[in-house]
Short mmCIF file of C-alpha atoms in Angstrom, two decimals:
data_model
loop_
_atom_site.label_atom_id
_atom_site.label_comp_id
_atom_site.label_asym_id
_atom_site.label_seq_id
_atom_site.Cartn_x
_atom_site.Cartn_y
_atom_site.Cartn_z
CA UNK A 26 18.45 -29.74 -6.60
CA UNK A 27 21.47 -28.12 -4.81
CA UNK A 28 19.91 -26.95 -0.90
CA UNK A 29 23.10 -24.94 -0.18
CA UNK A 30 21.92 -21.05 0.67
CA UNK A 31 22.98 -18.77 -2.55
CA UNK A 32 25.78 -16.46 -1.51
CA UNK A 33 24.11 -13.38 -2.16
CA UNK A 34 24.23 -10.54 0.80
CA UNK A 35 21.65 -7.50 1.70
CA UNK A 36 20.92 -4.90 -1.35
CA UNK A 37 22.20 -1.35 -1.06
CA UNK A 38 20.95 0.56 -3.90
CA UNK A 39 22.91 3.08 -5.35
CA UNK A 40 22.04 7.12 -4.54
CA UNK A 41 19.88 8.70 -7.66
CA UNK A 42 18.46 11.98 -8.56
CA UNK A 43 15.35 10.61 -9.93
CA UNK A 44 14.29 13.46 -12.81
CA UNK A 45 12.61 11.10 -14.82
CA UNK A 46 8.60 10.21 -15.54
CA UNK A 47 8.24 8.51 -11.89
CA UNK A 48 9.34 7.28 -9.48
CA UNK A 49 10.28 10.86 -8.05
CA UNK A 50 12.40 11.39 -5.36
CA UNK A 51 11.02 10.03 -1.96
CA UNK A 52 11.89 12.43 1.04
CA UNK A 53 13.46 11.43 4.54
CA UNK A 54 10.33 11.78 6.15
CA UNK A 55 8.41 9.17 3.64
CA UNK A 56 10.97 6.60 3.84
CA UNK A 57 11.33 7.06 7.93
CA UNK A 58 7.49 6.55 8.22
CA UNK A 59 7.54 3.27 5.81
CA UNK A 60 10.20 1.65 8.46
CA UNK A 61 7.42 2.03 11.44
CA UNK A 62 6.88 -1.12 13.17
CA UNK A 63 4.48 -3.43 10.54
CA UNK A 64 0.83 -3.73 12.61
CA UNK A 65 -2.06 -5.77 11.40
CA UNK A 66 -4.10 -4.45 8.46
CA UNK A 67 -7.01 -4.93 10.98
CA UNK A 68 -5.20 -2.83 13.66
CA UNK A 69 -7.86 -0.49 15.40
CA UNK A 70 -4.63 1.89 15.15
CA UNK A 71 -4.25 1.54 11.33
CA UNK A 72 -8.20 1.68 10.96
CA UNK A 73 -7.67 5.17 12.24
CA UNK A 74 -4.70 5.79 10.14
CA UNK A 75 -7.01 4.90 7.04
CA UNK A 76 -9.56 7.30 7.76
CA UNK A 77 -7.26 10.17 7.62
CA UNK A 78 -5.74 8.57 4.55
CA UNK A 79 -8.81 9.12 2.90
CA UNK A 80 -9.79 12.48 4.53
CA UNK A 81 -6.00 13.86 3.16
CA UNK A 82 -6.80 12.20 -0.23
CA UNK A 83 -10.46 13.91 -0.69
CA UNK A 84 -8.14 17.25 0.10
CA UNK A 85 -5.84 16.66 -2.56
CA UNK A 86 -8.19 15.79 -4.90
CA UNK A 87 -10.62 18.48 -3.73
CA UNK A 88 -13.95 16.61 -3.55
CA UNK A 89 -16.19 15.21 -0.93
CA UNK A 90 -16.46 11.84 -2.53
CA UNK A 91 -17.01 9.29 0.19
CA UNK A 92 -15.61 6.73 -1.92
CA UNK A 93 -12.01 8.21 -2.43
CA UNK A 94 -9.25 5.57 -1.16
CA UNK A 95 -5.79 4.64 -2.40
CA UNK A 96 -5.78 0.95 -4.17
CA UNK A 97 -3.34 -1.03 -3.20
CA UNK A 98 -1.66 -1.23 -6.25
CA UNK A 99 0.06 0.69 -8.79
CA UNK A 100 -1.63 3.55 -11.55
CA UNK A 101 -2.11 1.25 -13.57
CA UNK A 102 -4.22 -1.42 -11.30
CA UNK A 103 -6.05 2.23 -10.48
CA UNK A 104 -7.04 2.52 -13.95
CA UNK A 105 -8.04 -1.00 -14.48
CA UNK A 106 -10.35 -0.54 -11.06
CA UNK A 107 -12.42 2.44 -12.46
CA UNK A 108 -12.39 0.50 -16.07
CA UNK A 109 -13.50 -2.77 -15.07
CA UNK A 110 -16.26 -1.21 -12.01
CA UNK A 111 -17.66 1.20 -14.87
CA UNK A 112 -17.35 -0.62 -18.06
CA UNK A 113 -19.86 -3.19 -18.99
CA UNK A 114 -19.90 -5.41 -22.07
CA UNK A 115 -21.44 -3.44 -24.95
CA UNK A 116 -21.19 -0.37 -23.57
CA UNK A 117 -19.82 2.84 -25.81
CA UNK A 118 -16.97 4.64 -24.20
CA UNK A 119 -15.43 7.35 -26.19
CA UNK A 120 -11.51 7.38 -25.37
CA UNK A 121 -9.12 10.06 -26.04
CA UNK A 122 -5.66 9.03 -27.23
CA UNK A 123 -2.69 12.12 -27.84
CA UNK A 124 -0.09 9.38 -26.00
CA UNK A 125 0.19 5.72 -24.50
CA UNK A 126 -1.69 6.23 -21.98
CA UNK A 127 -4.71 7.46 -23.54
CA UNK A 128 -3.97 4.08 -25.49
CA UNK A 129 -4.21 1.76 -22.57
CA UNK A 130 -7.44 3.30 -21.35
CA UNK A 131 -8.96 1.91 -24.93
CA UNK A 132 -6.95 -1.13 -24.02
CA UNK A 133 -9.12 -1.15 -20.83
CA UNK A 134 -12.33 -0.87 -22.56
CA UNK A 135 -11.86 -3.39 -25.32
CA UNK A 136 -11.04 -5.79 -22.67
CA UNK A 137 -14.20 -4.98 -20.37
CA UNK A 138 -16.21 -6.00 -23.36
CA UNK A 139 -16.94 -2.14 -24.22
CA UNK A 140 -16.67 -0.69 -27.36
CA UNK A 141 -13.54 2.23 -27.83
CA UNK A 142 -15.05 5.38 -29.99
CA UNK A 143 -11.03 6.75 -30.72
CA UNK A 144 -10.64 10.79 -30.36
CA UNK A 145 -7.10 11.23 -31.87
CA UNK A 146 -4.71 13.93 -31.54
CA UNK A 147 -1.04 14.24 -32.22
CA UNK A 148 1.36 13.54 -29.58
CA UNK A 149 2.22 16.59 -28.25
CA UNK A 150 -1.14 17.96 -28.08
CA UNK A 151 -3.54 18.43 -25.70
CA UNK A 152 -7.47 16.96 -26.42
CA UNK A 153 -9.35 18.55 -28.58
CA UNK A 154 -12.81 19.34 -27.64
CA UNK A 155 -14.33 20.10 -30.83
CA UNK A 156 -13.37 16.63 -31.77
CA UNK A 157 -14.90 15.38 -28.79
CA UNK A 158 -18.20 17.03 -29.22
CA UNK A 159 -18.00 15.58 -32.40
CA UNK A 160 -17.76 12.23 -31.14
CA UNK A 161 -20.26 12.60 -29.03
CA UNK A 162 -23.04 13.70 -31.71
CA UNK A 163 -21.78 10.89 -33.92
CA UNK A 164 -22.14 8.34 -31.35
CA UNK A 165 -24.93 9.67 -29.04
CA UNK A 166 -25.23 5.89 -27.47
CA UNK A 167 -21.60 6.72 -25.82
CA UNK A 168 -21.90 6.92 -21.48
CA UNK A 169 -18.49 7.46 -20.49
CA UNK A 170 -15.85 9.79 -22.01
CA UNK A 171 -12.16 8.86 -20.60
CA UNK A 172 -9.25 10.91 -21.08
CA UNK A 173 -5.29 11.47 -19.38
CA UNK A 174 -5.61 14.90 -18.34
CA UNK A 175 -1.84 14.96 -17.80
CA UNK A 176 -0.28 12.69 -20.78
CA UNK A 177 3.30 11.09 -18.96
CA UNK A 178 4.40 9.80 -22.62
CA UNK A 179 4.18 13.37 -23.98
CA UNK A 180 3.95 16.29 -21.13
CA UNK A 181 0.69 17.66 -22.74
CA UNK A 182 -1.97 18.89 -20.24
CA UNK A 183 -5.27 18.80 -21.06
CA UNK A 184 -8.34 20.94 -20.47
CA UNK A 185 -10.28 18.45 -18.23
CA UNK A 186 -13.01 21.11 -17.21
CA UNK A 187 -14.52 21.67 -20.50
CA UNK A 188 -13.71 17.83 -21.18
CA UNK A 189 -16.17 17.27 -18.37
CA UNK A 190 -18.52 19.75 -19.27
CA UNK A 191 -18.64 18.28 -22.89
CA UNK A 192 -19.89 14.42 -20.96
CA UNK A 193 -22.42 16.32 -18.62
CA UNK A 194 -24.01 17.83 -22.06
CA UNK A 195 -24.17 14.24 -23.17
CA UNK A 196 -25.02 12.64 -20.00
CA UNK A 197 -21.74 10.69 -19.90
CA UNK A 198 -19.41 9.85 -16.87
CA UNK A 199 -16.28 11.24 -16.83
CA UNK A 200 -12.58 8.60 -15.93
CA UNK A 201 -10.31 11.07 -15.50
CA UNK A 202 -6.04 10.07 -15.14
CA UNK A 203 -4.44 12.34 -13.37
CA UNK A 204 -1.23 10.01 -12.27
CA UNK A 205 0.99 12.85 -13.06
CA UNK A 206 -1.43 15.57 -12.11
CA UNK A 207 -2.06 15.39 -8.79
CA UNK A 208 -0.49 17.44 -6.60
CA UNK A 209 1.26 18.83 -9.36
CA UNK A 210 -1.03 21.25 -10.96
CA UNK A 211 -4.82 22.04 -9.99
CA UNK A 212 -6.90 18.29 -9.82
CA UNK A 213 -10.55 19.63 -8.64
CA UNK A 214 -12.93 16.88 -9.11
CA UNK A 215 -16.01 18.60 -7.44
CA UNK A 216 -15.61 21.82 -9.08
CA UNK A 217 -15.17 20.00 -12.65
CA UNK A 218 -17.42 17.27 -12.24
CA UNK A 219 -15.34 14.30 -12.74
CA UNK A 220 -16.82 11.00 -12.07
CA UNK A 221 -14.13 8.61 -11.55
CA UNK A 222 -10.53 9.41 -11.05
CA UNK A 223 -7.15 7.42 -10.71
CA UNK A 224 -4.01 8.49 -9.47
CA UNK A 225 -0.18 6.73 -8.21
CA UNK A 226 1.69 7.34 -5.33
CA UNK A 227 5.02 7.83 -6.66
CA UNK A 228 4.78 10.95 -8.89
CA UNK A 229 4.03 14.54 -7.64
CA UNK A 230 2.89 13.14 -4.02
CA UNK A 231 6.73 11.87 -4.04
CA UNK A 232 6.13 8.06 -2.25
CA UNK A 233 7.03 5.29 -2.88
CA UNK A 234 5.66 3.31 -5.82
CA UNK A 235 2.28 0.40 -5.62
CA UNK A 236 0.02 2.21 -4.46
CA UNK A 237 -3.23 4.24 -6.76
CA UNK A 238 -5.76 6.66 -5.15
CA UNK A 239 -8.88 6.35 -6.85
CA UNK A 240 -12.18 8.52 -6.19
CA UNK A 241 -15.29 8.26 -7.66
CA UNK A 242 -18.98 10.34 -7.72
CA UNK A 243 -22.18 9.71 -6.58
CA UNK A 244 -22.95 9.03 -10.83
CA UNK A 245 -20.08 6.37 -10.85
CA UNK A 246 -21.52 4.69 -7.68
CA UNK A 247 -24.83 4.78 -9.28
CA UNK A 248 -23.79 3.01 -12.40
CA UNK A 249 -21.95 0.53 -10.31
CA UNK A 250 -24.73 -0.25 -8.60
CA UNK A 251 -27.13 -0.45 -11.49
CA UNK A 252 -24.42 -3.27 -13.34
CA UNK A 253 -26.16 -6.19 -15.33
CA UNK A 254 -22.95 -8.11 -15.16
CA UNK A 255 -20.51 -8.87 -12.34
CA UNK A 256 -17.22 -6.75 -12.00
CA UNK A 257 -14.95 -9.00 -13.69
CA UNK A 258 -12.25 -8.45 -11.04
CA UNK A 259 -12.70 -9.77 -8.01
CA UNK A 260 -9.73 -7.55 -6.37
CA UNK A 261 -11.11 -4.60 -8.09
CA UNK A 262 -14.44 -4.82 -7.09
CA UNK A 263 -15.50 -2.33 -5.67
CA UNK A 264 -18.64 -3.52 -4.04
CA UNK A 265 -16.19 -6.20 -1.98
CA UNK A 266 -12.98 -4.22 -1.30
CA UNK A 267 -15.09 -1.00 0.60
CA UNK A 268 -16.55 -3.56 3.02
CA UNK A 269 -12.08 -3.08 4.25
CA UNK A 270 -12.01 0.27 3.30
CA UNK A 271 -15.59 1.88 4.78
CA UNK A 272 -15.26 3.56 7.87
CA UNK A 273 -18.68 2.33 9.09
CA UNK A 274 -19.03 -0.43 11.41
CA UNK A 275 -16.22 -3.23 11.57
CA UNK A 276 -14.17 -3.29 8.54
CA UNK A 277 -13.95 -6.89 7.18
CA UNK A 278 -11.32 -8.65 5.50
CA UNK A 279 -10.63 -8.08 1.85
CA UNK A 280 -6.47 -8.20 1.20
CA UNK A 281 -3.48 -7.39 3.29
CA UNK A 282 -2.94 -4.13 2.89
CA UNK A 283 0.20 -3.04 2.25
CA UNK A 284 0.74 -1.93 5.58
CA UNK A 285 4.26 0.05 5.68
CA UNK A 286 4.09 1.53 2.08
CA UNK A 287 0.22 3.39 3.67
CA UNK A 288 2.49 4.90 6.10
CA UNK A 289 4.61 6.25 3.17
CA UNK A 290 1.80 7.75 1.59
CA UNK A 291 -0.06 9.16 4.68
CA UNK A 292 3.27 11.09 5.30
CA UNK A 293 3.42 12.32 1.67
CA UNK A 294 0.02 13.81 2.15
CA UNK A 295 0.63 15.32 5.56
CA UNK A 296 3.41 16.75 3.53
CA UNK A 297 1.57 18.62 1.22
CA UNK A 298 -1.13 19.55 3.10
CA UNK A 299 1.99 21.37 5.52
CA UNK A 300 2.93 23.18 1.88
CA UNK A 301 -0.24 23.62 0.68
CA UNK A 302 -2.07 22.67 -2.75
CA UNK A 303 -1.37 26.29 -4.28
CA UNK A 304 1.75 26.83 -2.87
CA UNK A 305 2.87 23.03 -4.37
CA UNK A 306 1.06 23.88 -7.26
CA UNK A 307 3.20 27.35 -7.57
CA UNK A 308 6.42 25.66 -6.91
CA UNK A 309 6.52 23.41 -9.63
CA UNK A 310 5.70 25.93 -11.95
CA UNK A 311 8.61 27.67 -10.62
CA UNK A 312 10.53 24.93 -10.90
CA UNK A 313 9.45 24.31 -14.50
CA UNK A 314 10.33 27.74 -15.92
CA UNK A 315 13.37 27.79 -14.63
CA UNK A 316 14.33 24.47 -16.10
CA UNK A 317 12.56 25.93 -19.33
CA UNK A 318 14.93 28.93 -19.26
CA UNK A 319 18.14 26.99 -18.79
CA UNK A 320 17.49 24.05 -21.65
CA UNK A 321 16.25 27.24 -24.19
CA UNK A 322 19.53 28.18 -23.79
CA UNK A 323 20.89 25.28 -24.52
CA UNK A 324 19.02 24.88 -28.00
CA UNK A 325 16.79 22.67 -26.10
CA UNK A 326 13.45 22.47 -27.25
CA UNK A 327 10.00 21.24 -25.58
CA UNK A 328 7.77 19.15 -27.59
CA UNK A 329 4.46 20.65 -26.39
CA UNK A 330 3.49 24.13 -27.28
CA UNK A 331 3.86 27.00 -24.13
CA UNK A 332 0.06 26.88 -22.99
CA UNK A 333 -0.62 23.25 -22.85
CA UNK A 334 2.99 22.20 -20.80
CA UNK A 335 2.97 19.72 -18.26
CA UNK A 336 5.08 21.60 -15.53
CA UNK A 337 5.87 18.53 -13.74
CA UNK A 338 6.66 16.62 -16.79
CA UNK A 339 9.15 18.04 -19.68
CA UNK A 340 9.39 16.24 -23.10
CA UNK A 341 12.27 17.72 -24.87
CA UNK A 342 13.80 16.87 -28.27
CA UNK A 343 17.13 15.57 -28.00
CA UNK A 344 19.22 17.61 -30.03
CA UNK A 345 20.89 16.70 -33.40
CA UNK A 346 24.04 13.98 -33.57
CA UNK A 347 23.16 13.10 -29.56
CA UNK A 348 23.06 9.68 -29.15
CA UNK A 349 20.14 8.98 -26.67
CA UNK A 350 21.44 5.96 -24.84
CA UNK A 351 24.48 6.91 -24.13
CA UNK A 352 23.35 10.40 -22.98
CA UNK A 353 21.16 9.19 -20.41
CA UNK A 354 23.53 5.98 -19.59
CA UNK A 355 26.31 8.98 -18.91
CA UNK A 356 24.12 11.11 -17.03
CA UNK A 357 22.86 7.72 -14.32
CA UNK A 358 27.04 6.98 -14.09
CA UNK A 359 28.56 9.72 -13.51
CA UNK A 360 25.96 11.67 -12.19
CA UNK A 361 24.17 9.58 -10.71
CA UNK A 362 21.15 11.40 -12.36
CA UNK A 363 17.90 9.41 -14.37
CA UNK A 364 15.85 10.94 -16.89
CA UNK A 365 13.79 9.00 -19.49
CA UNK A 366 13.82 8.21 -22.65
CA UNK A 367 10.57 8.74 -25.26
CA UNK A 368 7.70 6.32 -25.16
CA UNK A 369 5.74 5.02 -28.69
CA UNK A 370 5.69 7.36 -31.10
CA UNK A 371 8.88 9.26 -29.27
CA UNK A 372 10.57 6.92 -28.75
CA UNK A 373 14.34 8.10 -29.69
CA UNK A 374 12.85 11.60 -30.27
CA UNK A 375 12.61 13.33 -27.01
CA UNK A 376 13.67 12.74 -23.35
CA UNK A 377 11.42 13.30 -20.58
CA UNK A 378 12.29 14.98 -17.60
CA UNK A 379 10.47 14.85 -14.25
CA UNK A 380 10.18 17.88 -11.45
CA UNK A 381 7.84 16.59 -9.73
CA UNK A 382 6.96 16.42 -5.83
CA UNK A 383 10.04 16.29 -3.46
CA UNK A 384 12.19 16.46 -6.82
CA UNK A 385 11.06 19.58 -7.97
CA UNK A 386 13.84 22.05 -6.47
CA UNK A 387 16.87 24.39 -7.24
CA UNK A 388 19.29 22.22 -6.73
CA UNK A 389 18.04 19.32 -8.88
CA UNK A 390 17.50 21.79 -11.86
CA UNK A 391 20.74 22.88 -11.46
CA UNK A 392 22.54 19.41 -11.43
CA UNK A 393 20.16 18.15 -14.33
CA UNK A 394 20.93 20.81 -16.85
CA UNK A 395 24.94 21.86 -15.87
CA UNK A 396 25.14 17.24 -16.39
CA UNK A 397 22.88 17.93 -19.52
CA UNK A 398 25.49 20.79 -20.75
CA UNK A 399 29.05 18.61 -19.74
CA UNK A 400 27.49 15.47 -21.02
CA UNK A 401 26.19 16.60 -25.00
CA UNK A 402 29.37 18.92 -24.79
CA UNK A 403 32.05 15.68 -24.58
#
């Protein structure tokens, strides 16, 4: 094999307005804290660091879980931790599915050995209830109701309170996705009662991506602990990785943790908690309607009714004779602007557009739908 060093020299990627389903926009401030000097994972200095990690995270998802940390991995490894620690072979977990991501939680379950109890609704839509307190009465042996309370494939928000409420009637746990909620719109795990809950880093708290928050109750601990099987995950398992994560007593060694890209995130939350939870929760409703107003006048329209929108995340129907490749493949070159393109059942039907965290402000509205008008104009 030829030893000569390929001639390939450092990576500078190009400058993007990021207005798609995530990664958002990653402010100054995120990316100056990820190039801090690297310290060991086992650093007495980043021990501290972690505790406030987790203090800012509890915030943001307002609970008092003790066992709220970010996994270091992305959403999706998130999900698969509260899956795999809560799901055990022959168990009946009723799964709601209005998108793909409702789809890859019954994905989770099948392969956890559980059996998937399918609550349908149209993509577009937010869950149903009724159909869930149906499920429930038909299936009475069912422990654990999961459900995306903000579907990324479709922009529907869903009603997670009453969603919860329905499980407590039934004496179900709650796994709850908020990826695209948090810090978005209202997340309040105490207040609803959500068991289990999985996040990612790179949506509405604007870091980088590879890294999930995850929380979970003093019912999900519980059923952890009272497993007749071992998690099949050893990463993911839960009973292993808080031996690195606890804050009592030394913290023994797990993984390295992705040192730099913890930085990122602390400084996303110190972010927010500077703005505020209503105040960020305010602004991207701001930032939604006024996106709303300008693609309405463009003959724009959303795909999910008025009262169940996703501020943070618009699917819109691309309009009649657009070509959908080459709208968004003109957009990223000469504008240097992403948005993305429909998932499953959308795919080639709608484009979804992202205000969300650090991207959600005038100016990116502005540049997103003047590039929208040019662009389908041509």
């Amino acid at each position: 094999m030829d030893r000569s060093a390929p001639q390939i020299t450092s990576f500078h990627p190009p400058r993007r307005v990021l207005m798609g389903p995530g990664p958002s926009d990653v402010p100054a401030r995120v990316l100056q804290a990820m190039a801090l000097p690297t310290v060991g994972h086992l650093d007495p200095a980043f021990s501290g660091m972690m505790e406030e990690l987790k203090t800012l995270l509890r915030w943001a998802f307002q609970t008092k879980n003790e066992l709220t940390f970010p996994v270091s991995a992305p959403g999706s490894v998130g999900m698969e931790t509260c899956f795999v620690n809560l799901v055990e072979p022959g168990d009946t977990v009723i799964v709601c599915v209005n998108g793909v991501f409702g789809g890859r939680q019954a994905e989770n379950v099948r392969r956890c050995g559980g059996t998937p109890v399918i609550v349908e609704d149209e993509w577009g839509a937010p869950v149903d209830p009724d159909k869930v307190r149906k499920a429930f009465q038909a299936h009475p042996q069912a422990r654990i109701l999961a459900f995306v309370h903000a579907e990324t494939s479709t922009g529907a928000l869903s009603d997670a309170a009453t969603l919860a409420q329905i499980a407590r009637e039934h004496d179900a746990l709650t796994i709850m996705d908020c990826v695209t909620s948090l810090g978005g719109v209202p997340v309040l795990l105490d207040e609803w009662g959500i068991d289990a809950a999985y996040s990612g880093s790179q949506k509405c708290l604007s870091s980088t991506p590879g890294l999930s928050p995850v929380s979970f109750g003093e019912r999900a601990v519980a059923k952890l602990k009272a497993r007749k099987h071992p998690v099949q995950s050893w990463f993911q398992d839960l009973n292993l990785v808080l031996g690195y994560w606890s804050g009592a007593g030394k913290r023994t060694y797990h993984h390295t943790a992705p040192v730099n890209p913890l930085y990122g995130l602390h400084e996303s939350l110190v972010m927010l908690a500077e703005e505020g939870l209503e105040a960020s929760w305010a602004r991207h409703r701001a930032m939604h309607e006024m996106l709303r107003d300008k693609l309405e006048a463009m003959g724009i329209d959303f795909v999910v009714r008025p009262d169940a929108r996703l501020p943070q995340l618009n699917a819109v129907r691309i309009p009649a004779k657009a070509d959908d490749a080459a709208v968004r493949a003109a957009l990223l070159n000469d504008y240097g602007l992403e948005i993305g393109a429909g998932l499953g059942a959308l795919a080639g039907k709608v484009w979804r557009i992202g205000v969300m965290g650090y991207g959600a402000r005038v100016e990116n509205i502005r540049l997103c739908t003047a590039a929208l008008r040019e662009v389908l104009g041509r």
